[in-house]
Amino acid sequence: MWQYVVRRIFIGFWVLLGVSMIVYSLIRMAPVDYVSTITSGNPEVTQEMIDNLNELYGLNDSVPEGYAKWLGGVVQGDLGTSFVEKQPVAEVISSKMWYSFWMSFPAYILQILIAIPLGVISATKQYSKTDYAVTTIALMGMSLPSFFFAAILQRIFSQWLGILPLSGMKTARIDYEGFALMLDMAKHLILPVMVLTVLGIGGLMRYCRTNMLEVLNEDYIRTARAKGLSENKVVYKHAFRNTLIPIVTILGGMIPGLFAGAMITEGIFGIDGVGYTALNALRSGDIPYIMGSTMFMATLTLIGTLVSDVLYGVVDPRVRLK
């Protein structure tokens, strides 16, 4: 087990190195950079001022030279300073990732509580009206674009009914403190959590249903039924426990994504998380933050994959990680 983990960490290091090279090259080849963004439309800006700004932000360096300087800073524990936020990238990410977490975590829990039971019910009542209804709802959730569904919720609950905030993290011009502030922020997160939950349950539900159907067709399930066990014991004691093995690995792989943010959803609802900040950084050509957030997400993805593999070996002792 430990040899497998060490080897995966070693491979992950080279994967991150390759990702950083590709991302940095793509950013530098983009048609818009930070200096052109902040100077465009200003007739008082001279070419000399632009050249000085390019020199200041390191945009005059070639791609290999710029990447070498960035990598040298990373080796020393410095991800650079965000052009837009004017703060170290590590501090920006560490402060904003908790906004993303508190938006994603409730959606993650709700997806588990809704999708897994629906998947089990759909599998045990295959080709019934219940199965068709659950499958239709799941497919609708998977097919809806997040921006479209978010706009519908905003129109209904914010503009028509007026019971939920349209966007933002807290009510403007009101200084809540303590528990009142927590309630206000929770009220603002209801709509984005609904978006993430509805759009996320479809895939998990279908995955649970497919695995449940495979288990229900196994020989030991038919043997359990032939012994006279009740259907509840057959489904929940024998079939469901074995269905959880691959599902646990999927859920383990989703955990690091709680900190990575949801770029489109955060942008629509004005949640100042990692994803929303990354969207603004992409628009303005903020190279340090784009690189830092991309490597942060890539690292979380590798950790999630590793945790998923380890969990599979934990929940199923028959699996040996080599």
PDB file of C-alpha atoms in Angstrom:
ATOM      1  CA  MET A   1       0.000   0.000   0.000  1.00  0.00           C
ATOM      2  CA  TRP A   2       2.681   2.504   1.047  1.00  0.00           C
ATOM      3  CA  GLN A   3       4.813   1.714  -1.974  1.00  0.00           C
ATOM      4  CA  TYR A   4       1.798   2.408  -4.176  1.00  0.00           C
ATOM      5  CA  VAL A   5       1.132   5.746  -2.449  1.00  0.00           C
ATOM      6  CA  VAL A   6       4.780   6.871  -2.724  1.00  0.00           C
ATOM      7  CA  ARG A   7       4.895   5.902  -6.394  1.00  0.00           C
ATOM      8  CA  ARG A   8       1.677   7.787  -7.125  1.00  0.00           C
ATOM      9  CA  ILE A   9       3.025  10.890  -5.360  1.00  0.00           C
ATOM     10  CA  PHE A  10       6.196  10.695  -7.448  1.00  0.00           C
ATOM     11  CA  ILE A  11       4.186  10.381 -10.670  1.00  0.00           C
ATOM     12  CA  GLY A  12       1.910  13.207  -9.520  1.00  0.00           C
ATOM     13  CA  PHE A  13       4.915  15.517  -9.201  1.00  0.00           C
ATOM     14  CA  TRP A  14       5.755  15.054 -12.881  1.00  0.00           C
ATOM     15  CA  VAL A  15       2.120  15.443 -13.851  1.00  0.00           C
ATOM     16  CA  LEU A  16       1.967  18.801 -12.047  1.00  0.00           C
ATOM     17  CA  LEU A  17       5.167  19.890 -13.747  1.00  0.00           C
ATOM     18  CA  GLY A  18       3.728  19.065 -17.166  1.00  0.00           C
ATOM     19  CA  VAL A  19       0.439  20.815 -16.366  1.00  0.00           C
ATOM     20  CA  SER A  20       2.255  23.954 -15.236  1.00  0.00           C
ATOM     21  CA  MET A  21       4.290  24.071 -18.471  1.00  0.00           C
ATOM     22  CA  ILE A  22       1.212  23.733 -20.664  1.00  0.00           C
ATOM     23  CA  VAL A  23      -0.887  26.249 -18.720  1.00  0.00           C
ATOM     24  CA  TYR A  24       1.864  28.869 -18.574  1.00  0.00           C
ATOM     25  CA  SER A  25       2.531  28.554 -22.310  1.00  0.00           C
ATOM     26  CA  LEU A  26      -1.171  28.931 -23.118  1.00  0.00           C
ATOM     27  CA  ILE A  27      -1.518  31.997 -20.895  1.00  0.00           C
ATOM     28  CA  ARG A  28       1.480  33.734 -22.438  1.00  0.00           C
ATOM     29  CA  MET A  29       0.194  33.000 -25.958  1.00  0.00           C
ATOM     30  CA  ALA A  30      -3.225  34.485 -25.186  1.00  0.00           C
ATOM     31  CA  PRO A  31      -4.119  37.566 -27.264  1.00  0.00           C
ATOM     32  CA  VAL A  32      -4.818  39.688 -24.153  1.00  0.00           C
ATOM     33  CA  ASP A  33      -2.443  40.331 -21.274  1.00  0.00           C
ATOM     34  CA  TYR A  34      -2.767  42.278 -18.028  1.00  0.00           C
ATOM     35  CA  VAL A  35      -0.969  45.404 -19.248  1.00  0.00           C
ATOM     36  CA  SER A  36      -3.108  45.737 -22.386  1.00  0.00           C
ATOM     37  CA  THR A  37      -6.213  45.226 -20.251  1.00  0.00           C
ATOM     38  CA  ILE A  38      -5.469  48.041 -17.808  1.00  0.00           C
ATOM     39  CA  THR A  39      -4.156  50.462 -20.452  1.00  0.00           C
ATOM     40  CA  SER A  40      -6.689  49.959 -23.244  1.00  0.00           C
ATOM     41  CA  GLY A  41      -8.904  52.962 -23.925  1.00  0.00           C
ATOM     42  CA  ASN A  42      -6.648  55.427 -22.098  1.00  0.00           C
ATOM     43  CA  PRO A  43      -5.267  57.978 -24.580  1.00  0.00           C
ATOM     44  CA  GLU A  44      -2.754  59.305 -22.039  1.00  0.00           C
ATOM     45  CA  VAL A  45      -0.835  56.016 -21.937  1.00  0.00           C
ATOM     46  CA  THR A  46       2.345  56.134 -24.023  1.00  0.00           C
ATOM     47  CA  GLN A  47       4.306  53.270 -25.514  1.00  0.00           C
ATOM     48  CA  GLU A  48       7.109  53.951 -23.056  1.00  0.00           C
ATOM     49  CA  MET A  49       4.695  53.513 -20.148  1.00  0.00           C
ATOM     50  CA  ILE A  50       3.453  50.249 -21.650  1.00  0.00           C
ATOM     51  CA  ASP A  51       7.006  48.971 -22.037  1.00  0.00           C
ATOM     52  CA  ASN A  52       7.781  49.866 -18.429  1.00  0.00           C
ATOM     53  CA  LEU A  53       4.667  48.042 -17.222  1.00  0.00           C
ATOM     54  CA  ASN A  54       5.560  44.971 -19.292  1.00  0.00           C
ATOM     55  CA  GLU A  55       9.002  45.001 -17.734  1.00  0.00           C
ATOM     56  CA  LEU A  56       7.523  45.435 -14.258  1.00  0.00           C
ATOM     57  CA  TYR A  57       5.142  42.483 -14.614  1.00  0.00           C
ATOM     58  CA  GLY A  58       7.704  40.288 -16.393  1.00  0.00           C
ATOM     59  CA  LEU A  59       5.832  40.199 -19.698  1.00  0.00           C
ATOM     60  CA  ASN A  60       8.921  41.109 -21.712  1.00  0.00           C
ATOM     61  CA  ASP A  61      10.522  37.776 -20.836  1.00  0.00           C
ATOM     62  CA  SER A  62      10.245  34.895 -23.266  1.00  0.00           C
ATOM     63  CA  VAL A  63       7.975  31.992 -22.341  1.00  0.00           C
ATOM     64  CA  PRO A  64      10.868  29.747 -21.156  1.00  0.00           C
ATOM     65  CA  GLU A  65      12.407  32.597 -19.139  1.00  0.00           C
ATOM     66  CA  GLY A  66       9.089  33.553 -17.556  1.00  0.00           C
ATOM     67  CA  TYR A  67       8.278  29.959 -16.704  1.00  0.00           C
ATOM     68  CA  ALA A  68      11.728  29.410 -15.199  1.00  0.00           C
ATOM     69  CA  LYS A  69      11.281  32.472 -12.945  1.00  0.00           C
ATOM     70  CA  TRP A  70       7.803  31.315 -11.882  1.00  0.00           C
ATOM     71  CA  LEU A  71       9.012  27.765 -11.193  1.00  0.00           C
ATOM     72  CA  GLY A  72      11.962  29.113  -9.207  1.00  0.00           C
ATOM     73  CA  GLY A  73       9.557  31.045  -7.000  1.00  0.00           C
ATOM     74  CA  VAL A  74       7.358  27.977  -6.504  1.00  0.00           C
ATOM     75  CA  VAL A  75      10.366  25.917  -5.418  1.00  0.00           C
ATOM     76  CA  GLN A  76      11.010  28.573  -2.767  1.00  0.00           C
ATOM     77  CA  GLY A  77       7.340  28.485  -1.688  1.00  0.00           C
ATOM     78  CA  ASP A  78       6.322  31.680  -3.477  1.00  0.00           C
ATOM     79  CA  LEU A  79       3.447  31.494  -5.963  1.00  0.00           C
ATOM     80  CA  GLY A  80       3.868  35.143  -6.844  1.00  0.00           C
ATOM     81  CA  THR A  81       1.696  38.192  -6.309  1.00  0.00           C
ATOM     82  CA  SER A  82      -1.680  38.530  -7.997  1.00  0.00           C
ATOM     83  CA  PHE A  83      -1.767  41.401 -10.485  1.00  0.00           C
ATOM     84  CA  VAL A  84      -5.431  42.132  -9.730  1.00  0.00           C
ATOM     85  CA  GLU A  85      -5.649  41.435  -5.981  1.00  0.00           C
ATOM     86  CA  LYS A  86      -2.213  42.951  -5.203  1.00  0.00           C
ATOM     87  CA  GLN A  87      -1.677  40.179  -2.651  1.00  0.00           C
ATOM     88  CA  PRO A  88       0.340  36.959  -2.590  1.00  0.00           C
ATOM     89  CA  VAL A  89      -1.456  34.278  -4.554  1.00  0.00           C
ATOM     90  CA  ALA A  90      -1.272  31.774  -1.687  1.00  0.00           C
ATOM     91  CA  GLU A  91      -3.037  34.242   0.632  1.00  0.00           C
ATOM     92  CA  VAL A  92      -5.733  34.991  -1.954  1.00  0.00           C
ATOM     93  CA  ILE A  93      -6.471  31.291  -2.496  1.00  0.00           C
ATOM     94  CA  SER A  94      -6.435  30.446   1.218  1.00  0.00           C
ATOM     95  CA  SER A  95      -8.877  33.269   1.996  1.00  0.00           C
ATOM     96  CA  LYS A  96     -11.288  32.609  -0.859  1.00  0.00           C
ATOM     97  CA  MET A  97     -11.378  28.802  -0.890  1.00  0.00           C
ATOM     98  CA  TRP A  98     -13.567  28.755   2.224  1.00  0.00           C
ATOM     99  CA  TYR A  99     -16.302  30.680   0.403  1.00  0.00           C
ATOM    100  CA  SER A 100     -16.195  27.982  -2.274  1.00  0.00           C
ATOM    101  CA  PHE A 101     -16.178  25.268   0.388  1.00  0.00           C
ATOM    102  CA  TRP A 102     -19.251  26.512   2.242  1.00  0.00           C
ATOM    103  CA  MET A 103     -21.091  26.731  -1.055  1.00  0.00           C
ATOM    104  CA  SER A 104     -20.013  23.274  -2.275  1.00  0.00           C
ATOM    105  CA  PHE A 105     -20.160  21.298   0.973  1.00  0.00           C
ATOM    106  CA  PRO A 106     -23.953  21.497   1.527  1.00  0.00           C
ATOM    107  CA  ALA A 107     -24.475  20.590  -2.136  1.00  0.00           C
ATOM    108  CA  TYR A 108     -22.130  17.615  -1.703  1.00  0.00           C
ATOM    109  CA  ILE A 109     -24.079  16.326   1.311  1.00  0.00           C
ATOM    110  CA  LEU A 110     -27.435  16.861  -0.422  1.00  0.00           C
ATOM    111  CA  GLN A 111     -26.228  15.025  -3.519  1.00  0.00           C
ATOM    112  CA  ILE A 112     -25.362  12.004  -1.379  1.00  0.00           C
ATOM    113  CA  LEU A 113     -28.650  12.085   0.549  1.00  0.00           C
ATOM    114  CA  ILE A 114     -30.748  12.444  -2.621  1.00  0.00           C
ATOM    115  CA  ALA A 115     -28.885  10.666  -5.413  1.00  0.00           C
ATOM    116  CA  ILE A 116     -27.990   7.389  -3.684  1.00  0.00           C
ATOM    117  CA  PRO A 117     -31.517   6.601  -2.377  1.00  0.00           C
ATOM    118  CA  LEU A 118     -33.005   7.547  -5.766  1.00  0.00           C
ATOM    119  CA  GLY A 119     -30.499   5.299  -7.516  1.00  0.00           C
ATOM    120  CA  VAL A 120     -31.385   2.370  -5.266  1.00  0.00           C
ATOM    121  CA  ILE A 121     -35.135   2.908  -5.689  1.00  0.00           C
ATOM    122  CA  SER A 122     -34.771   3.252  -9.442  1.00  0.00           C
ATOM    123  CA  ALA A 123     -32.763   0.010  -9.673  1.00  0.00           C
ATOM    124  CA  THR A 124     -35.102  -2.027  -7.484  1.00  0.00           C
ATOM    125  CA  LYS A 125     -38.102  -0.849  -9.532  1.00  0.00           C
ATOM    126  CA  GLN A 126     -36.518  -1.166 -12.956  1.00  0.00           C
ATOM    127  CA  TYR A 127     -38.735  -0.240 -15.929  1.00  0.00           C
ATOM    128  CA  SER A 128     -41.512   0.938 -13.619  1.00  0.00           C
ATOM    129  CA  LYS A 129     -43.110   4.370 -13.614  1.00  0.00           C
ATOM    130  CA  THR A 130     -40.957   5.287 -10.634  1.00  0.00           C
ATOM    131  CA  ASP A 131     -37.827   4.282 -12.526  1.00  0.00           C
ATOM    132  CA  TYR A 132     -38.809   6.334 -15.561  1.00  0.00           C
ATOM    133  CA  ALA A 133     -39.718   9.348 -13.428  1.00  0.00           C
ATOM    134  CA  VAL A 134     -36.452   9.279 -11.457  1.00  0.00           C
ATOM    135  CA  THR A 135     -34.400   8.760 -14.618  1.00  0.00           C
ATOM    136  CA  THR A 136     -36.161  11.638 -16.370  1.00  0.00           C
ATOM    137  CA  ILE A 137     -35.511  14.002 -13.468  1.00  0.00           C
ATOM    138  CA  ALA A 138     -31.869  12.930 -13.329  1.00  0.00           C
ATOM    139  CA  LEU A 139     -31.380  13.449 -17.064  1.00  0.00           C
ATOM    140  CA  MET A 140     -33.000  16.882 -16.859  1.00  0.00           C
ATOM    141  CA  GLY A 141     -30.594  17.849 -14.091  1.00  0.00           C
ATOM    142  CA  MET A 142     -27.610  16.601 -16.095  1.00  0.00           C
ATOM    143  CA  SER A 143     -28.735  18.384 -19.255  1.00  0.00           C
ATOM    144  CA  LEU A 144     -29.547  21.805 -17.814  1.00  0.00           C
ATOM    145  CA  PRO A 145     -26.748  24.360 -18.264  1.00  0.00           C
ATOM    146  CA  SER A 146     -25.799  25.848 -14.919  1.00  0.00           C
ATOM    147  CA  PHE A 147     -26.219  29.458 -16.109  1.00  0.00           C
ATOM    148  CA  PHE A 148     -29.704  28.708 -17.474  1.00  0.00           C
ATOM    149  CA  PHE A 149     -30.906  26.926 -14.331  1.00  0.00           C
ATOM    150  CA  ALA A 150     -29.397  29.645 -12.130  1.00  0.00           C
ATOM    151  CA  ALA A 151     -31.225  32.326 -14.136  1.00  0.00           C
ATOM    152  CA  ILE A 152     -34.530  30.468 -13.678  1.00  0.00           C
ATOM    153  CA  LEU A 153     -34.045  30.229  -9.911  1.00  0.00           C
ATOM    154  CA  GLN A 154     -33.104  33.899  -9.691  1.00  0.00           C
ATOM    155  CA  ARG A 155     -36.185  34.909 -11.654  1.00  0.00           C
ATOM    156  CA  ILE A 156     -38.541  32.811  -9.514  1.00  0.00           C
ATOM    157  CA  PHE A 157     -37.174  33.179  -5.974  1.00  0.00           C
ATOM    158  CA  SER A 158     -35.535  36.609  -6.171  1.00  0.00           C
ATOM    159  CA  GLN A 159     -37.507  38.672  -8.684  1.00  0.00           C
ATOM    160  CA  TRP A 160     -40.996  37.163  -8.592  1.00  0.00           C
ATOM    161  CA  LEU A 161     -41.294  35.913  -5.017  1.00  0.00           C
ATOM    162  CA  GLY A 162     -38.615  38.132  -3.483  1.00  0.00           C
ATOM    163  CA  ILE A 163     -37.793  35.639  -0.738  1.00  0.00           C
ATOM    164  CA  LEU A 164     -34.115  35.004  -1.545  1.00  0.00           C
ATOM    165  CA  PRO A 165     -31.222  37.335  -2.433  1.00  0.00           C
ATOM    166  CA  LEU A 166     -30.312  37.664  -6.090  1.00  0.00           C
ATOM    167  CA  SER A 167     -26.536  37.458  -5.620  1.00  0.00           C
ATOM    168  CA  GLY A 168     -23.674  38.243  -3.305  1.00  0.00           C
ATOM    169  CA  MET A 169     -22.436  36.770  -0.038  1.00  0.00           C
ATOM    170  CA  LYS A 170     -24.241  39.092   2.381  1.00  0.00           C
ATOM    171  CA  THR A 171     -26.747  41.925   2.435  1.00  0.00           C
ATOM    172  CA  ALA A 172     -25.263  45.268   1.420  1.00  0.00           C
ATOM    173  CA  ARG A 173     -25.337  48.282   3.744  1.00  0.00           C
ATOM    174  CA  ILE A 174     -26.253  46.131   6.753  1.00  0.00           C
ATOM    175  CA  ASP A 175     -23.503  45.151   9.199  1.00  0.00           C
ATOM    176  CA  TYR A 176     -24.573  41.831  10.669  1.00  0.00           C
ATOM    177  CA  GLU A 177     -22.424  40.200  13.309  1.00  0.00           C
ATOM    178  CA  GLY A 178     -22.149  36.759  14.862  1.00  0.00           C
ATOM    179  CA  PHE A 179     -25.046  34.391  14.340  1.00  0.00           C
ATOM    180  CA  ALA A 180     -27.058  36.958  12.367  1.00  0.00           C
ATOM    181  CA  LEU A 181     -24.188  37.213   9.863  1.00  0.00           C
ATOM    182  CA  MET A 182     -24.090  33.418   9.511  1.00  0.00           C
ATOM    183  CA  LEU A 183     -27.835  33.313   8.821  1.00  0.00           C
ATOM    184  CA  ASP A 184     -27.542  36.103   6.268  1.00  0.00           C
ATOM    185  CA  MET A 185     -24.707  34.327   4.434  1.00  0.00           C
ATOM    186  CA  ALA A 186     -26.615  31.034   4.555  1.00  0.00           C
ATOM    187  CA  LYS A 187     -29.621  32.738   2.969  1.00  0.00           C
ATOM    188  CA  HIS A 188     -27.427  34.028   0.142  1.00  0.00           C
ATOM    189  CA  LEU A 189     -26.023  30.538  -0.467  1.00  0.00           C
ATOM    190  CA  ILE A 190     -29.388  28.792  -0.862  1.00  0.00           C
ATOM    191  CA  LEU A 191     -29.735  29.405  -4.609  1.00  0.00           C
ATOM    192  CA  PRO A 192     -26.160  28.442  -5.592  1.00  0.00           C
ATOM    193  CA  VAL A 193     -26.422  25.323  -3.438  1.00  0.00           C
ATOM    194  CA  MET A 194     -29.661  24.407  -5.216  1.00  0.00           C
ATOM    195  CA  VAL A 195     -27.933  24.802  -8.584  1.00  0.00           C
ATOM    196  CA  LEU A 196     -24.978  22.615  -7.634  1.00  0.00           C
ATOM    197  CA  THR A 197     -27.222  19.998  -6.033  1.00  0.00           C
ATOM    198  CA  VAL A 198     -29.669  19.607  -8.915  1.00  0.00           C
ATOM    199  CA  LEU A 199     -26.934  19.563 -11.530  1.00  0.00           C
ATOM    200  CA  GLY A 200     -24.881  17.060  -9.549  1.00  0.00           C
ATOM    201  CA  ILE A 201     -27.402  14.429  -8.468  1.00  0.00           C
ATOM    202  CA  GLY A 202     -28.062  13.160 -12.002  1.00  0.00           C
ATOM    203  CA  GLY A 203     -24.656  11.650 -12.653  1.00  0.00           C
ATOM    204  CA  LEU A 204     -24.311  10.160  -9.156  1.00  0.00           C
ATOM    205  CA  MET A 205     -27.832   8.733  -9.286  1.00  0.00           C
ATOM    206  CA  ARG A 206     -27.234   7.072 -12.664  1.00  0.00           C
ATOM    207  CA  TYR A 207     -23.930   5.656 -11.438  1.00  0.00           C
ATOM    208  CA  CYS A 208     -25.595   4.246  -8.313  1.00  0.00           C
ATOM    209  CA  ARG A 209     -28.461   2.787 -10.352  1.00  0.00           C
ATOM    210  CA  THR A 210     -26.122   1.091 -12.838  1.00  0.00           C
ATOM    211  CA  ASN A 211     -23.990  -0.494 -10.100  1.00  0.00           C
ATOM    212  CA  MET A 212     -27.067  -1.560  -8.163  1.00  0.00           C
ATOM    213  CA  LEU A 213     -28.503  -3.307 -11.231  1.00  0.00           C
ATOM    214  CA  GLU A 214     -25.237  -5.178 -11.759  1.00  0.00           C
ATOM    215  CA  VAL A 215     -25.180  -6.372  -8.144  1.00  0.00           C
ATOM    216  CA  LEU A 216     -28.858  -7.408  -8.195  1.00  0.00           C
ATOM    217  CA  ASN A 217     -28.103  -9.725 -11.109  1.00  0.00           C
ATOM    218  CA  GLU A 218     -25.325 -11.568  -9.256  1.00  0.00           C
ATOM    219  CA  ASP A 219     -25.731 -15.217  -8.289  1.00  0.00           C
ATOM    220  CA  TYR A 220     -25.453 -14.608  -4.541  1.00  0.00           C
ATOM    221  CA  ILE A 221     -28.449 -12.257  -4.702  1.00  0.00           C
ATOM    222  CA  ARG A 222     -30.561 -14.965  -6.310  1.00  0.00           C
ATOM    223  CA  THR A 223     -29.306 -17.389  -3.650  1.00  0.00           C
ATOM    224  CA  ALA A 224     -30.284 -14.981  -0.873  1.00  0.00           C
ATOM    225  CA  ARG A 225     -33.767 -14.687  -2.331  1.00  0.00           C
ATOM    226  CA  ALA A 226     -34.006 -18.468  -2.700  1.00  0.00           C
ATOM    227  CA  LYS A 227     -33.230 -18.820   1.013  1.00  0.00           C
ATOM    228  CA  GLY A 228     -36.373 -16.842   1.752  1.00  0.00           C
ATOM    229  CA  LEU A 229     -34.806 -13.595   2.920  1.00  0.00           C
ATOM    230  CA  SER A 230     -37.037 -10.561   2.786  1.00  0.00           C
ATOM    231  CA  GLU A 231     -36.563  -8.177  -0.131  1.00  0.00           C
ATOM    232  CA  ASN A 232     -35.385  -5.412   2.208  1.00  0.00           C
ATOM    233  CA  LYS A 233     -32.580  -7.609   3.559  1.00  0.00           C
ATOM    234  CA  VAL A 234     -31.609  -8.722   0.077  1.00  0.00           C
ATOM    235  CA  VAL A 235     -31.488  -5.158  -1.231  1.00  0.00           C
ATOM    236  CA  TYR A 236     -30.057  -3.198   1.688  1.00  0.00           C
ATOM    237  CA  LYS A 237     -27.970  -5.784   3.566  1.00  0.00           C
ATOM    238  CA  HIS A 238     -26.442  -7.663   0.635  1.00  0.00           C
ATOM    239  CA  ALA A 239     -26.807  -5.713  -2.609  1.00  0.00           C
ATOM    240  CA  PHE A 240     -26.492  -2.145  -1.327  1.00  0.00           C
ATOM    241  CA  ARG A 241     -23.342  -2.830   0.715  1.00  0.00           C
ATOM    242  CA  ASN A 242     -21.523  -4.102  -2.360  1.00  0.00           C
ATOM    243  CA  THR A 243     -22.849  -1.217  -4.440  1.00  0.00           C
ATOM    244  CA  LEU A 244     -21.252   1.221  -2.000  1.00  0.00           C
ATOM    245  CA  ILE A 245     -17.732  -0.010  -2.846  1.00  0.00           C
ATOM    246  CA  PRO A 246     -17.370   1.876  -6.168  1.00  0.00           C
ATOM    247  CA  ILE A 247     -19.597   4.731  -4.939  1.00  0.00           C
ATOM    248  CA  VAL A 248     -17.317   5.431  -1.969  1.00  0.00           C
ATOM    249  CA  THR A 249     -14.377   5.868  -4.317  1.00  0.00           C
ATOM    250  CA  ILE A 250     -16.363   8.348  -6.418  1.00  0.00           C
ATOM    251  CA  LEU A 251     -17.378  10.327  -3.334  1.00  0.00           C
ATOM    252  CA  GLY A 252     -13.797  10.321  -2.066  1.00  0.00           C
ATOM    253  CA  GLY A 253     -12.629  11.737  -5.373  1.00  0.00           C
ATOM    254  CA  MET A 254     -15.197  14.527  -5.133  1.00  0.00           C
ATOM    255  CA  ILE A 255     -14.031  15.804  -1.738  1.00  0.00           C
ATOM    256  CA  PRO A 256     -11.008  17.879  -2.895  1.00  0.00           C
ATOM    257  CA  GLY A 257     -13.249  19.554  -5.467  1.00  0.00           C
ATOM    258  CA  LEU A 258     -15.120  21.198  -2.595  1.00  0.00           C
ATOM    259  CA  PHE A 259     -12.276  23.718  -2.318  1.00  0.00           C
ATOM    260  CA  ALA A 260     -11.759  24.248  -6.050  1.00  0.00           C
ATOM    261  CA  GLY A 261     -14.874  26.340  -6.580  1.00  0.00           C
ATOM    262  CA  ALA A 262     -17.510  26.411  -9.327  1.00  0.00           C
ATOM    263  CA  MET A 263     -16.500  29.124 -11.772  1.00  0.00           C
ATOM    264  CA  ILE A 264     -19.813  29.635 -13.598  1.00  0.00           C
ATOM    265  CA  THR A 265     -22.057  29.334 -10.543  1.00  0.00           C
ATOM    266  CA  GLU A 266     -19.879  31.629  -8.445  1.00  0.00           C
ATOM    267  CA  GLY A 267     -19.764  34.148 -11.283  1.00  0.00           C
ATOM    268  CA  ILE A 268     -23.548  34.202 -11.696  1.00  0.00           C
ATOM    269  CA  PHE A 269     -24.281  34.592  -7.983  1.00  0.00           C
ATOM    270  CA  GLY A 270     -21.327  36.844  -7.200  1.00  0.00           C
ATOM    271  CA  ILE A 271     -19.745  34.451  -4.711  1.00  0.00           C
ATOM    272  CA  ASP A 272     -16.209  35.674  -4.077  1.00  0.00           C
ATOM    273  CA  GLY A 273     -14.662  32.221  -4.127  1.00  0.00           C
ATOM    274  CA  VAL A 274     -11.763  30.567  -5.921  1.00  0.00           C
ATOM    275  CA  GLY A 275     -13.736  30.023  -9.129  1.00  0.00           C
ATOM    276  CA  TYR A 276     -15.074  33.579  -9.396  1.00  0.00           C
ATOM    277  CA  THR A 277     -11.637  35.036  -8.749  1.00  0.00           C
ATOM    278  CA  ALA A 278     -10.152  32.721 -11.377  1.00  0.00           C
ATOM    279  CA  LEU A 279     -12.764  33.943 -13.870  1.00  0.00           C
ATOM    280  CA  ASN A 280     -11.762  37.566 -13.253  1.00  0.00           C
ATOM    281  CA  ALA A 281      -8.095  36.599 -13.497  1.00  0.00           C
ATOM    282  CA  LEU A 282      -8.687  34.978 -16.892  1.00  0.00           C
ATOM    283  CA  ARG A 283     -10.413  38.114 -18.150  1.00  0.00           C
ATOM    284  CA  SER A 284      -7.579  40.394 -17.027  1.00  0.00           C
ATOM    285  CA  GLY A 285      -4.595  38.143 -17.764  1.00  0.00           C
ATOM    286  CA  ASP A 286      -3.538  37.754 -14.124  1.00  0.00           C
ATOM    287  CA  ILE A 287      -0.785  35.180 -14.762  1.00  0.00           C
ATOM    288  CA  PRO A 288       0.308  34.526 -11.142  1.00  0.00           C
ATOM    289  CA  TYR A 289      -3.211  33.859  -9.907  1.00  0.00           C
ATOM    290  CA  ILE A 290      -4.157  31.750 -12.942  1.00  0.00           C
ATOM    291  CA  MET A 291      -1.062  29.620 -12.439  1.00  0.00           C
ATOM    292  CA  GLY A 292      -1.576  29.377  -8.685  1.00  0.00           C
ATOM    293  CA  SER A 293      -5.267  28.468  -8.873  1.00  0.00           C
ATOM    294  CA  THR A 294      -4.683  25.990 -11.714  1.00  0.00           C
ATOM    295  CA  MET A 295      -1.948  24.205  -9.783  1.00  0.00           C
ATOM    296  CA  PHE A 296      -4.135  24.278  -6.677  1.00  0.00           C
ATOM    297  CA  MET A 297      -6.964  22.564  -8.572  1.00  0.00           C
ATOM    298  CA  ALA A 298      -4.584  20.112 -10.258  1.00  0.00           C
ATOM    299  CA  THR A 299      -3.099  19.175  -6.892  1.00  0.00           C
ATOM    300  CA  LEU A 300      -6.568  18.657  -5.416  1.00  0.00           C
ATOM    301  CA  THR A 301      -7.496  16.453  -8.376  1.00  0.00           C
ATOM    302  CA  LEU A 302      -4.424  14.265  -7.905  1.00  0.00           C
ATOM    303  CA  ILE A 303      -5.080  14.023  -4.170  1.00  0.00           C
ATOM    304  CA  GLY A 304      -8.707  13.096  -4.844  1.00  0.00           C
ATOM    305  CA  THR A 305      -7.689  10.373  -7.273  1.00  0.00           C
ATOM    306  CA  LEU A 306      -5.186   8.968  -4.798  1.00  0.00           C
ATOM    307  CA  VAL A 307      -7.706   9.044  -1.936  1.00  0.00           C
ATOM    308  CA  SER A 308     -10.261   7.374  -4.196  1.00  0.00           C
ATOM    309  CA  ASP A 309      -7.868   4.543  -5.029  1.00  0.00           C
ATOM    310  CA  VAL A 310      -6.913   4.052  -1.388  1.00  0.00           C
ATOM    311  CA  LEU A 311     -10.547   4.048  -0.276  1.00  0.00           C
ATOM    312  CA  TYR A 312     -11.351   1.380  -2.830  1.00  0.00           C
ATOM    313  CA  GLY A 313      -8.719  -0.847  -1.278  1.00  0.00           C
ATOM    314  CA  VAL A 314     -10.036  -0.067   2.225  1.00  0.00           C
ATOM    315  CA  VAL A 315     -13.707  -0.822   1.560  1.00  0.00           C
ATOM    316  CA  ASP A 316     -12.919  -3.877  -0.581  1.00  0.00           C
ATOM    317  CA  PRO A 317     -10.112  -5.985   1.016  1.00  0.00           C
ATOM    318  CA  ARG A 318      -9.985  -8.117  -2.120  1.00  0.00           C
ATOM    319  CA  VAL A 319      -8.374  -5.208  -3.976  1.00  0.00           C
ATOM    320  CA  ARG A 320      -4.627  -4.998  -3.640  1.00  0.00           C
ATOM    321  CA  LEU A 321      -2.921  -1.775  -4.660  1.00  0.00           C
ATOM    322  CA  LYS A 322       0.392  -2.463  -6.327  1.00  0.00           C
TER     323      LYS A 322
END
